Amino acid sequence: MIMTVDDFFDKVITVRMAQDKSAVDIIDQTLLPGTIKRIEIRTKEEVWDAIKKLKVRGAPAIGVAAAYGIALLASQIDENSYDAFYAKFRELKDYLASSRPTAVNLFWALNRMEDTVQRNQNKTIPEIKEILFVEVEKIREEDVQISRNIGEIGFRLLKELKKDGREIGILTHCNAGTLATAKYGTATAPMYLALEKGWAGTDMHVYCDETRPLLQGARLTSFELYNAGITTTLQCDNMASILMKSKKIDIIFVGCDRVAKNGDAANKIGTSGVAILAKHYGIPFYVCAPSSTIDLATPTGEEIPIEMRDPDEVTEMWYKERMAPKGIGVFNPAFDVTDHSLITGIITEKGMCHSPFDQAFAALGIGR
Ligand code: MRU
C-alpha cells in the first residue's frame, strides 16, 4: 500500500535504541519486502551477526547500528575503574569492527564512540555510559541532516533537468535509501526531498537495478520508493544498458561505502559497470557520500578492502533449488570500485565535489 512520505518514514525506522535502553531495535532487512519485522539485539554476538548478515546494512546505517551497539554493550560492562572499563570497551569495539571490512562508516562511528570515552575519562563510569547514549543519538540526528543536505544538492540537479517539463528518468543501484541510513538515504535523498517540496511521484521515474546477488535493489529500493509513491520500475542489472541506450535515463545517483582520497568510490558490486555505461551514453553519474564515507587515509581505490561473501548467496540463497552445479567455483565480491574518472560529481553534505577530488575535498574542509 502506498503511504505518505511521513507515514513511510515513521514505519521504516532502520535502527533505534529500545525505549528502556536494553536493546538495539532494527528492521530485519533480510525479511523485506514480504515481512516488516522489528527485532531487538542485545548481545555482542547479535550486533555482530546483524551487521554481518545484512539485517542492518548500507554504510551509514551500519555506522549508526554499530554506535548503538557499542553504547548498549558498554552499558553492560561491569567494571568500576576507568582503565578496566576502557580495556573492555576496546575489546568490544575491535570485535564489532571485524563484522564488515569495506564501509568506512563502521570504523568512523566506532572511533567516534571511543573518542567520547577518552574525552570523558575524568567522569564516573555511570556518567560515561550515559554520555555514550547521548552521543549515539547525536550521530543518528546528524545522519538525518547529512542526508537532507545531500538531498538538497541532488534536488537542484533534478530541478535543472525538469526545466523542459518532462518526467525525469533516474537510475540507482543497490539500496542507498532510508533503509541504509537514519532517514532520507543518500542516493534517494534528492527524490524524497522532491516529494517533500511538492513534486508528484510521477514527476520522476526511478529505475532500480535489481542488484545481484543479494537483491537490495529489488527487495529494498523498489519497496521503499514504490511505497513512498514514486513511479518505480525494477530491472535486472544486465538491462541497464538498454535503458540508457533508449534514452530513459537522465541522471544516475548511487551511494558508496568508501571514497578514497583521489575520488575512487567503492559501492555495491555492479556500480562500476553502471558508471562505464553512463560514460558511454553521456549520462551524468553522481556518487552521494556523507563526508564520513570519504577516507583520506586511503589514497586510491586499489587500497580499499573488498569484502568477499559466501558462494551460496550466488548459487542458492534466493532459489527454490540450487541453480549451479555442486562444487562450482564462485566469485562473490560484495563491492567494486568506480574509477574517479567516471564520476561526474561526488555529492557530500558540505557541497558538490568535482575532479580533482582531493582538492575539492580539501576546499570543503573534509577530513579536517
Ligand atoms: O552490502 P550492503 O547492502 O551493505 O551494500 C550497500 C551499498 O552498497 C550502498 O550503496 C552503500 O552502503 C551506500 S548506503 C547509503
PDB file of N, CA, C and O in Angstrom, residues 245-306:
ATOM      1  N   LYS A 245      20.496   3.282 -23.450  1.00  0.00           N
ATOM      2  CA  LYS A 245      20.501   3.455 -24.912  1.00  0.00           C
ATOM      3  C   LYS A 245      19.162   3.999 -25.403  1.00  0.00           C
ATOM      4  O   LYS A 245      19.110   4.808 -26.334  1.00  0.00           O
ATOM      5  N   SER A 246      18.083   3.574 -24.763  1.00  0.00           N
ATOM      6  CA  SER A 246      16.767   4.049 -25.226  1.00  0.00           C
ATOM      7  C   SER A 246      16.380   5.389 -24.586  1.00  0.00           C
ATOM      8  O   SER A 246      15.198   5.770 -24.591  1.00  0.00           O
ATOM      9  N   LYS A 247      17.371   6.073 -24.024  1.00  0.00           N
ATOM     10  CA  LYS A 247      17.231   7.449 -23.523  1.00  0.00           C
ATOM     11  C   LYS A 247      16.211   7.584 -22.381  1.00  0.00           C
ATOM     12  O   LYS A 247      15.577   8.617 -22.208  1.00  0.00           O
ATOM     13  N   LYS A 248      16.059   6.524 -21.615  1.00  0.00           N
ATOM     14  CA  LYS A 248      15.123   6.600 -20.486  1.00  0.00           C
ATOM     15  C   LYS A 248      15.790   7.183 -19.229  1.00  0.00           C
ATOM     16  O   LYS A 248      15.119   7.519 -18.272  1.00  0.00           O
ATOM     17  N   ILE A 249      17.118   7.236 -19.238  1.00  0.00           N
ATOM     18  CA  ILE A 249      17.820   7.659 -18.024  1.00  0.00           C
ATOM     19  C   ILE A 249      18.478   9.032 -18.246  1.00  0.00           C
ATOM     20  O   ILE A 249      19.297   9.198 -19.151  1.00  0.00           O
ATOM     21  N   ASP A 250      18.104  10.003 -17.379  1.00  0.00           N
ATOM     22  CA  ASP A 250      18.703  11.337 -17.472  1.00  0.00           C
ATOM     23  C   ASP A 250      19.848  11.527 -16.492  1.00  0.00           C
ATOM     24  O   ASP A 250      20.725  12.368 -16.707  1.00  0.00           O
ATOM     25  N   ILE A 251      19.794  10.794 -15.385  1.00  0.00           N
ATOM     26  CA  ILE A 251      20.777  11.034 -14.326  1.00  0.00           C
ATOM     27  C   ILE A 251      20.879   9.770 -13.469  1.00  0.00           C
ATOM     28  O   ILE A 251      19.894   9.017 -13.356  1.00  0.00           O
ATOM     29  N   ILE A 252      22.056   9.567 -12.898  1.00  0.00           N
ATOM     30  CA  ILE A 252      22.259   8.385 -12.038  1.00  0.00           C
ATOM     31  C   ILE A 252      22.756   8.851 -10.672  1.00  0.00           C
ATOM     32  O   ILE A 252      23.677   9.680 -10.585  1.00  0.00           O
ATOM     33  N   PHE A 253      22.110   8.356  -9.623  1.00  0.00           N
ATOM     34  CA  PHE A 253      22.580   8.591  -8.252  1.00  0.00           C
ATOM     35  C   PHE A 253      22.886   7.230  -7.630  1.00  0.00           C
ATOM     36  O   PHE A 253      22.019   6.343  -7.648  1.00  0.00           O
ATOM     37  N   VAL A 254      24.076   7.092  -7.053  1.00  0.00           N
ATOM     38  CA  VAL A 254      24.379   5.877  -6.280  1.00  0.00           C
ATOM     39  C   VAL A 254      24.978   6.296  -4.937  1.00  0.00           C
ATOM     40  O   VAL A 254      25.417   7.435  -4.771  1.00  0.00           O
ATOM     41  N   GLY A 255      24.981   5.354  -4.004  1.00  0.00           N
ATOM     42  CA  GLY A 255      25.623   5.605  -2.719  1.00  0.00           C
ATOM     43  C   GLY A 255      27.068   5.151  -2.767  1.00  0.00           C
ATOM     44  O   GLY A 255      27.626   4.892  -3.845  1.00  0.00           O
ATOM     45  N   CYS A 256      27.702   5.041  -1.615  1.00  0.00           N
ATOM     46  CA  CYS A 256      29.065   4.494  -1.590  1.00  0.00           C
ATOM     47  C   CYS A 256      29.402   4.034  -0.180  1.00  0.00           C
ATOM     48  O   CYS A 256      28.773   4.447   0.792  1.00  0.00           O
ATOM     49  N   ASP A 257      30.370   3.147  -0.127  1.00  0.00           N
ATOM     50  CA  ASP A 257      30.822   2.591   1.155  1.00  0.00           C
ATOM     51  C   ASP A 257      32.139   3.183   1.603  1.00  0.00           C
ATOM     52  O   ASP A 257      32.448   3.216   2.789  1.00  0.00           O
ATOM     53  N   ARG A 258      32.944   3.597   0.632  1.00  0.00           N
ATOM     54  CA  ARG A 258      34.204   4.262   0.978  1.00  0.00           C
ATOM     55  C   ARG A 258      34.702   4.993  -0.261  1.00  0.00           C
ATOM     56  O   ARG A 258      34.745   4.426  -1.347  1.00  0.00           O
ATOM     57  N   VAL A 259      35.072   6.257  -0.065  1.00  0.00           N
ATOM     58  CA  VAL A 259      35.660   7.033  -1.165  1.00  0.00           C
ATOM     59  C   VAL A 259      37.120   7.290  -0.808  1.00  0.00           C
ATOM     60  O   VAL A 259      37.427   7.751   0.296  1.00  0.00           O
ATOM     61  N   ALA A 260      38.020   6.950  -1.746  1.00  0.00           N
ATOM     62  CA  ALA A 260      39.442   7.193  -1.500  1.00  0.00           C
ATOM     63  C   ALA A 260      39.772   8.667  -1.760  1.00  0.00           C
ATOM     64  O   ALA A 260      38.971   9.410  -2.333  1.00  0.00           O
ATOM     65  N   LYS A 261      40.978   9.063  -1.363  1.00  0.00           N
ATOM     66  CA  LYS A 261      41.384  10.471  -1.471  1.00  0.00           C
ATOM     67  C   LYS A 261      41.286  10.988  -2.911  1.00  0.00           C
ATOM     68  O   LYS A 261      40.957  12.145  -3.157  1.00  0.00           O
ATOM     69  N   ASN A 262      41.559  10.114  -3.889  1.00  0.00           N
ATOM     70  CA  ASN A 262      41.542  10.558  -5.293  1.00  0.00           C
ATOM     71  C   ASN A 262      40.144  10.495  -5.917  1.00  0.00           C
ATOM     72  O   ASN A 262      39.974  10.755  -7.099  1.00  0.00           O
ATOM     73  N   GLY A 263      39.127  10.125  -5.106  1.00  0.00           N
ATOM     74  CA  GLY A 263      37.748  10.105  -5.610  1.00  0.00           C
ATOM     75  C   GLY A 263      37.281   8.744  -6.091  1.00  0.00           C
ATOM     76  O   GLY A 263      36.098   8.576  -6.417  1.00  0.00           O
ATOM     77  N   ASP A 264      38.162   7.743  -6.149  1.00  0.00           N
ATOM     78  CA  ASP A 264      37.695   6.388  -6.477  1.00  0.00           C
ATOM     79  C   ASP A 264      36.675   5.983  -5.404  1.00  0.00           C
ATOM     80  O   ASP A 264      36.921   6.206  -4.209  1.00  0.00           O
ATOM     81  N   ALA A 265      35.557   5.371  -5.840  1.00  0.00           N
ATOM     82  CA  ALA A 265      34.469   5.137  -4.876  1.00  0.00           C
ATOM     83  C   ALA A 265      34.045   3.676  -4.873  1.00  0.00           C
ATOM     84  O   ALA A 265      33.633   3.137  -5.906  1.00  0.00           O
ATOM     85  N   ALA A 266      34.135   3.032  -3.711  1.00  0.00           N
ATOM     86  CA  ALA A 266      33.653   1.649  -3.578  1.00  0.00           C
ATOM     87  C   ALA A 266      32.160   1.676  -3.264  1.00  0.00           C
ATOM     88  O   ALA A 266      31.713   2.401  -2.373  1.00  0.00           O
ATOM     89  N   ASN A 267      31.410   0.928  -4.026  1.00  0.00           N
ATOM     90  CA  ASN A 267      29.969   0.757  -3.741  1.00  0.00           C
ATOM     91  C   ASN A 267      29.588  -0.659  -4.161  1.00  0.00           C
ATOM     92  O   ASN A 267      30.427  -1.431  -4.658  1.00  0.00           O
ATOM     93  N   LYS A 268      28.335  -0.989  -3.973  1.00  0.00           N
ATOM     94  CA  LYS A 268      27.834  -2.344  -4.243  1.00  0.00           C
ATOM     95  C   LYS A 268      28.308  -2.869  -5.587  1.00  0.00           C
ATOM     96  O   LYS A 268      28.346  -2.129  -6.577  1.00  0.00           O
ATOM     97  N   ILE A 269      28.631  -4.138  -5.615  1.00  0.00           N
ATOM     98  CA  ILE A 269      29.114  -4.787  -6.822  1.00  0.00           C
ATOM     99  C   ILE A 269      28.168  -4.467  -8.000  1.00  0.00           C
ATOM    100  O   ILE A 269      26.944  -4.560  -7.859  1.00  0.00           O
ATOM    101  N   GLY A 270      28.774  -4.078  -9.109  1.00  0.00           N
ATOM    102  CA  GLY A 270      27.982  -3.706 -10.288  1.00  0.00           C
ATOM    103  C   GLY A 270      27.948  -2.207 -10.527  1.00  0.00           C
ATOM    104  O   GLY A 270      27.655  -1.755 -11.635  1.00  0.00           O
ATOM    105  N   THR A 271      28.290  -1.422  -9.496  1.00  0.00           N
ATOM    106  CA  THR A 271      28.225   0.035  -9.658  1.00  0.00           C
ATOM    107  C   THR A 271      29.207   0.516 -10.720  1.00  0.00           C
ATOM    108  O   THR A 271      28.879   1.398 -11.527  1.00  0.00           O
ATOM    109  N   SER A 272      30.413  -0.060 -10.741  1.00  0.00           N
ATOM    110  CA  SER A 272      31.405   0.451 -11.699  1.00  0.00           C
ATOM    111  C   SER A 272      30.960   0.169 -13.132  1.00  0.00           C
ATOM    112  O   SER A 272      31.203   0.972 -14.035  1.00  0.00           O
ATOM    113  N   GLY A 273      30.242  -0.948 -13.328  1.00  0.00           N
ATOM    114  CA  GLY A 273      29.711  -1.236 -14.667  1.00  0.00           C
ATOM    115  C   GLY A 273      28.680  -0.192 -15.077  1.00  0.00           C
ATOM    116  O   GLY A 273      28.656   0.262 -16.231  1.00  0.00           O
ATOM    117  N   VAL A 274      27.850   0.227 -14.136  1.00  0.00           N
ATOM    118  CA  VAL A 274      26.849   1.265 -14.423  1.00  0.00           C
ATOM    119  C   VAL A 274      27.563   2.554 -14.827  1.00  0.00           C
ATOM    120  O   VAL A 274      27.163   3.236 -15.782  1.00  0.00           O
ATOM    121  N   ALA A 275      28.658   2.866 -14.115  1.00  0.00           N
ATOM    122  CA  ALA A 275      29.385   4.113 -14.409  1.00  0.00           C
ATOM    123  C   ALA A 275      30.019   4.068 -15.802  1.00  0.00           C
ATOM    124  O   ALA A 275      30.036   5.067 -16.520  1.00  0.00           O
ATOM    125  N   ILE A 276      30.537   2.894 -16.169  1.00  0.00           N
ATOM    126  CA  ILE A 276      31.159   2.759 -17.505  1.00  0.00           C
ATOM    127  C   ILE A 276      30.089   2.944 -18.584  1.00  0.00           C
ATOM    128  O   ILE A 276      30.292   3.661 -19.572  1.00  0.00           O
ATOM    129  N   LEU A 277      28.924   2.340 -18.371  1.00  0.00           N
ATOM    130  CA  LEU A 277      27.818   2.508 -19.332  1.00  0.00           C
ATOM    131  C   LEU A 277      27.406   3.976 -19.410  1.00  0.00           C
ATOM    132  O   LEU A 277      27.150   4.513 -20.497  1.00  0.00           O
ATOM    133  N   ALA A 278      27.321   4.610 -18.251  1.00  0.00           N
ATOM    134  CA  ALA A 278      26.872   6.010 -18.211  1.00  0.00           C
ATOM    135  C   ALA A 278      27.831   6.890 -19.015  1.00  0.00           C
ATOM    136  O   ALA A 278      27.401   7.773 -19.762  1.00  0.00           O
ATOM    137  N   LYS A 279      29.117   6.626 -18.873  1.00  0.00           N
ATOM    138  CA  LYS A 279      30.115   7.404 -19.629  1.00  0.00           C
ATOM    139  C   LYS A 279      29.875   7.199 -21.131  1.00  0.00           C
ATOM    140  O   LYS A 279      29.874   8.139 -21.917  1.00  0.00           O
ATOM    141  N   HIS A 280      29.640   5.946 -21.506  1.00  0.00           N
ATOM    142  CA  HIS A 280      29.431   5.632 -22.924  1.00  0.00           C
ATOM    143  C   HIS A 280      28.213   6.383 -23.485  1.00  0.00           C
ATOM    144  O   HIS A 280      28.255   6.909 -24.592  1.00  0.00           O
ATOM    145  N   TYR A 281      27.151   6.436 -22.694  1.00  0.00           N
ATOM    146  CA  TYR A 281      25.917   7.062 -23.191  1.00  0.00           C
ATOM    147  C   TYR A 281      25.817   8.551 -22.829  1.00  0.00           C
ATOM    148  O   TYR A 281      24.794   9.187 -23.095  1.00  0.00           O
ATOM    149  N   GLY A 282      26.848   9.081 -22.154  1.00  0.00           N
ATOM    150  CA  GLY A 282      26.854  10.517 -21.833  1.00  0.00           C
ATOM    151  C   GLY A 282      25.845  10.902 -20.770  1.00  0.00           C
ATOM    152  O   GLY A 282      25.250  11.991 -20.813  1.00  0.00           O
ATOM    153  N   ILE A 283      25.649  10.027 -19.795  1.00  0.00           N
ATOM    154  CA  ILE A 283      24.670  10.302 -18.721  1.00  0.00           C
ATOM    155  C   ILE A 283      25.429  10.679 -17.449  1.00  0.00           C
ATOM    156  O   ILE A 283      26.362   9.973 -17.060  1.00  0.00           O
ATOM    157  N   PRO A 284      25.037  11.790 -16.792  1.00  0.00           N
ATOM    158  CA  PRO A 284      25.768  12.176 -15.573  1.00  0.00           C
ATOM    159  C   PRO A 284      25.630  11.140 -14.461  1.00  0.00           C
ATOM    160  O   PRO A 284      24.530  10.631 -14.202  1.00  0.00           O
ATOM    161  N   PHE A 285      26.753  10.843 -13.812  1.00  0.00           N
ATOM    162  CA  PHE A 285      26.818   9.783 -12.794  1.00  0.00           C
ATOM    163  C   PHE A 285      27.305  10.417 -11.485  1.00  0.00           C
ATOM    164  O   PHE A 285      28.450  10.871 -11.394  1.00  0.00           O
ATOM    165  N   TYR A 286      26.416  10.462 -10.491  1.00  0.00           N
ATOM    166  CA  TYR A 286      26.750  11.101  -9.210  1.00  0.00           C
ATOM    167  C   TYR A 286      26.838  10.083  -8.083  1.00  0.00           C
ATOM    168  O   TYR A 286      25.965   9.219  -7.948  1.00  0.00           O
ATOM    169  N   VAL A 287      27.884  10.226  -7.271  1.00  0.00           N
ATOM    170  CA  VAL A 287      28.046   9.414  -6.062  1.00  0.00           C
ATOM    171  C   VAL A 287      27.629  10.287  -4.880  1.00  0.00           C
ATOM    172  O   VAL A 287      28.102  11.417  -4.740  1.00  0.00           O
ATOM    173  N   CYS A 288      26.715   9.771  -4.064  1.00  0.00           N
ATOM    174  CA  CYS A 288      26.237  10.525  -2.896  1.00  0.00           C
ATOM    175  C   CYS A 288      26.979  10.007  -1.662  1.00  0.00           C
ATOM    176  O   CYS A 288      26.882   8.817  -1.337  1.00  0.00           O
ATOM    177  N   ALA A 289      27.718  10.877  -0.999  1.00  0.00           N
ATOM    178  CA  ALA A 289      28.645  10.414   0.037  1.00  0.00           C
ATOM    179  C   ALA A 289      28.668  11.336   1.249  1.00  0.00           C
ATOM    180  O   ALA A 289      29.148  12.473   1.151  1.00  0.00           O
ATOM    181  N   PRO A 290      28.177  10.879   2.394  1.00  0.00           N
ATOM    182  CA  PRO A 290      28.421  11.651   3.619  1.00  0.00           C
ATOM    183  C   PRO A 290      29.930  11.830   3.780  1.00  0.00           C
ATOM    184  O   PRO A 290      30.700  10.929   3.400  1.00  0.00           O
ATOM    185  N   SER A 291      30.373  12.948   4.327  1.00  0.00           N
ATOM    186  CA  SER A 291      31.837  13.150   4.405  1.00  0.00           C
ATOM    187  C   SER A 291      32.493  12.076   5.272  1.00  0.00           C
ATOM    188  O   SER A 291      33.685  11.791   5.104  1.00  0.00           O
ATOM    189  N   SER A 292      31.713  11.411   6.141  1.00  0.00           N
ATOM    190  CA  SER A 292      32.299  10.327   6.961  1.00  0.00           C
ATOM    191  C   SER A 292      32.653   9.111   6.103  1.00  0.00           C
ATOM    192  O   SER A 292      33.355   8.211   6.562  1.00  0.00           O
ATOM    193  N   THR A 293      32.169   9.080   4.864  1.00  0.00           N
ATOM    194  CA  THR A 293      32.467   7.962   3.954  1.00  0.00           C
ATOM    195  C   THR A 293      33.748   8.231   3.161  1.00  0.00           C
ATOM    196  O   THR A 293      34.255   7.354   2.477  1.00  0.00           O
ATOM    197  N   ILE A 294      34.230   9.480   3.236  1.00  0.00           N
ATOM    198  CA  ILE A 294      35.444   9.839   2.486  1.00  0.00           C
ATOM    199  C   ILE A 294      36.650   9.564   3.380  1.00  0.00           C
ATOM    200  O   ILE A 294      36.762  10.115   4.477  1.00  0.00           O
ATOM    201  N   ASP A 295      37.494   8.661   2.909  1.00  0.00           N
ATOM    202  CA  ASP A 295      38.589   8.166   3.732  1.00  0.00           C
ATOM    203  C   ASP A 295      39.909   8.664   3.148  1.00  0.00           C
ATOM    204  O   ASP A 295      40.482   8.046   2.251  1.00  0.00           O
ATOM    205  N   LEU A 296      40.362   9.803   3.667  1.00  0.00           N
ATOM    206  CA  LEU A 296      41.566  10.425   3.096  1.00  0.00           C
ATOM    207  C   LEU A 296      42.819   9.607   3.393  1.00  0.00           C
ATOM    208  O   LEU A 296      43.857   9.788   2.750  1.00  0.00           O
ATOM    209  N   ALA A 297      42.705   8.659   4.338  1.00  0.00           N
ATOM    210  CA  ALA A 297      43.859   7.794   4.644  1.00  0.00           C
ATOM    211  C   ALA A 297      44.027   6.706   3.584  1.00  0.00           C
ATOM    212  O   ALA A 297      45.036   6.001   3.564  1.00  0.00           O
ATOM    213  N   THR A 298      43.041   6.546   2.726  1.00  0.00           N
ATOM    214  CA  THR A 298      43.128   5.563   1.638  1.00  0.00           C
ATOM    215  C   THR A 298      43.407   6.336   0.343  1.00  0.00           C
ATOM    216  O   THR A 298      42.525   7.042  -0.149  1.00  0.00           O
ATOM    217  N   PRO A 299      44.619   6.234  -0.206  1.00  0.00           N
ATOM    218  CA  PRO A 299      44.966   7.113  -1.344  1.00  0.00           C
ATOM    219  C   PRO A 299      44.132   6.864  -2.598  1.00  0.00           C
ATOM    220  O   PRO A 299      43.683   7.815  -3.244  1.00  0.00           O
ATOM    221  N   THR A 300      43.932   5.589  -2.972  1.00  0.00           N
ATOM    222  CA  THR A 300      43.184   5.284  -4.198  1.00  0.00           C
ATOM    223  C   THR A 300      42.290   4.067  -3.937  1.00  0.00           C
ATOM    224  O   THR A 300      42.429   3.388  -2.909  1.00  0.00           O
ATOM    225  N   GLY A 301      41.451   3.753  -4.904  1.00  0.00           N
ATOM    226  CA  GLY A 301      40.562   2.601  -4.772  1.00  0.00           C
ATOM    227  C   GLY A 301      41.293   1.282  -4.623  1.00  0.00           C
ATOM    228  O   GLY A 301      40.768   0.323  -4.062  1.00  0.00           O
ATOM    229  N   GLU A 302      42.533   1.237  -5.135  1.00  0.00           N
ATOM    230  CA  GLU A 302      43.344  -0.003  -5.033  1.00  0.00           C
ATOM    231  C   GLU A 302      43.469  -0.470  -3.594  1.00  0.00           C
ATOM    232  O   GLU A 302      43.586  -1.658  -3.327  1.00  0.00           O
ATOM    233  N   GLU A 303      43.505   0.492  -2.667  1.00  0.00           N
ATOM    234  CA  GLU A 303      43.766   0.129  -1.260  1.00  0.00           C
ATOM    235  C   GLU A 303      42.470  -0.122  -0.480  1.00  0.00           C
ATOM    236  O   GLU A 303      42.519  -0.399   0.716  1.00  0.00           O
ATOM    237  N   ILE A 304      41.307  -0.017  -1.119  1.00  0.00           N
ATOM    238  CA  ILE A 304      40.057  -0.249  -0.375  1.00  0.00           C
ATOM    239  C   ILE A 304      39.833  -1.757  -0.230  1.00  0.00           C
ATOM    240  O   ILE A 304      39.809  -2.474  -1.232  1.00  0.00           O
ATOM    241  N   PRO A 305      39.683  -2.254   1.007  1.00  0.00           N
ATOM    242  CA  PRO A 305      39.455  -3.704   1.162  1.00  0.00           C
ATOM    243  C   PRO A 305      38.061  -4.077   0.662  1.00  0.00           C
ATOM    244  O   PRO A 305      37.079  -3.412   0.992  1.00  0.00           O
ATOM    245  N   ILE A 306      38.015  -5.100  -0.159  1.00  0.00           N
ATOM    246  CA  ILE A 306      36.720  -5.524  -0.721  1.00  0.00           C
ATOM    247  C   ILE A 306      36.267  -6.803  -0.031  1.00  0.00           C
ATOM    248  O   ILE A 306      36.991  -7.794  -0.005  1.00  0.00           O
TER     249      ILE A 306
END
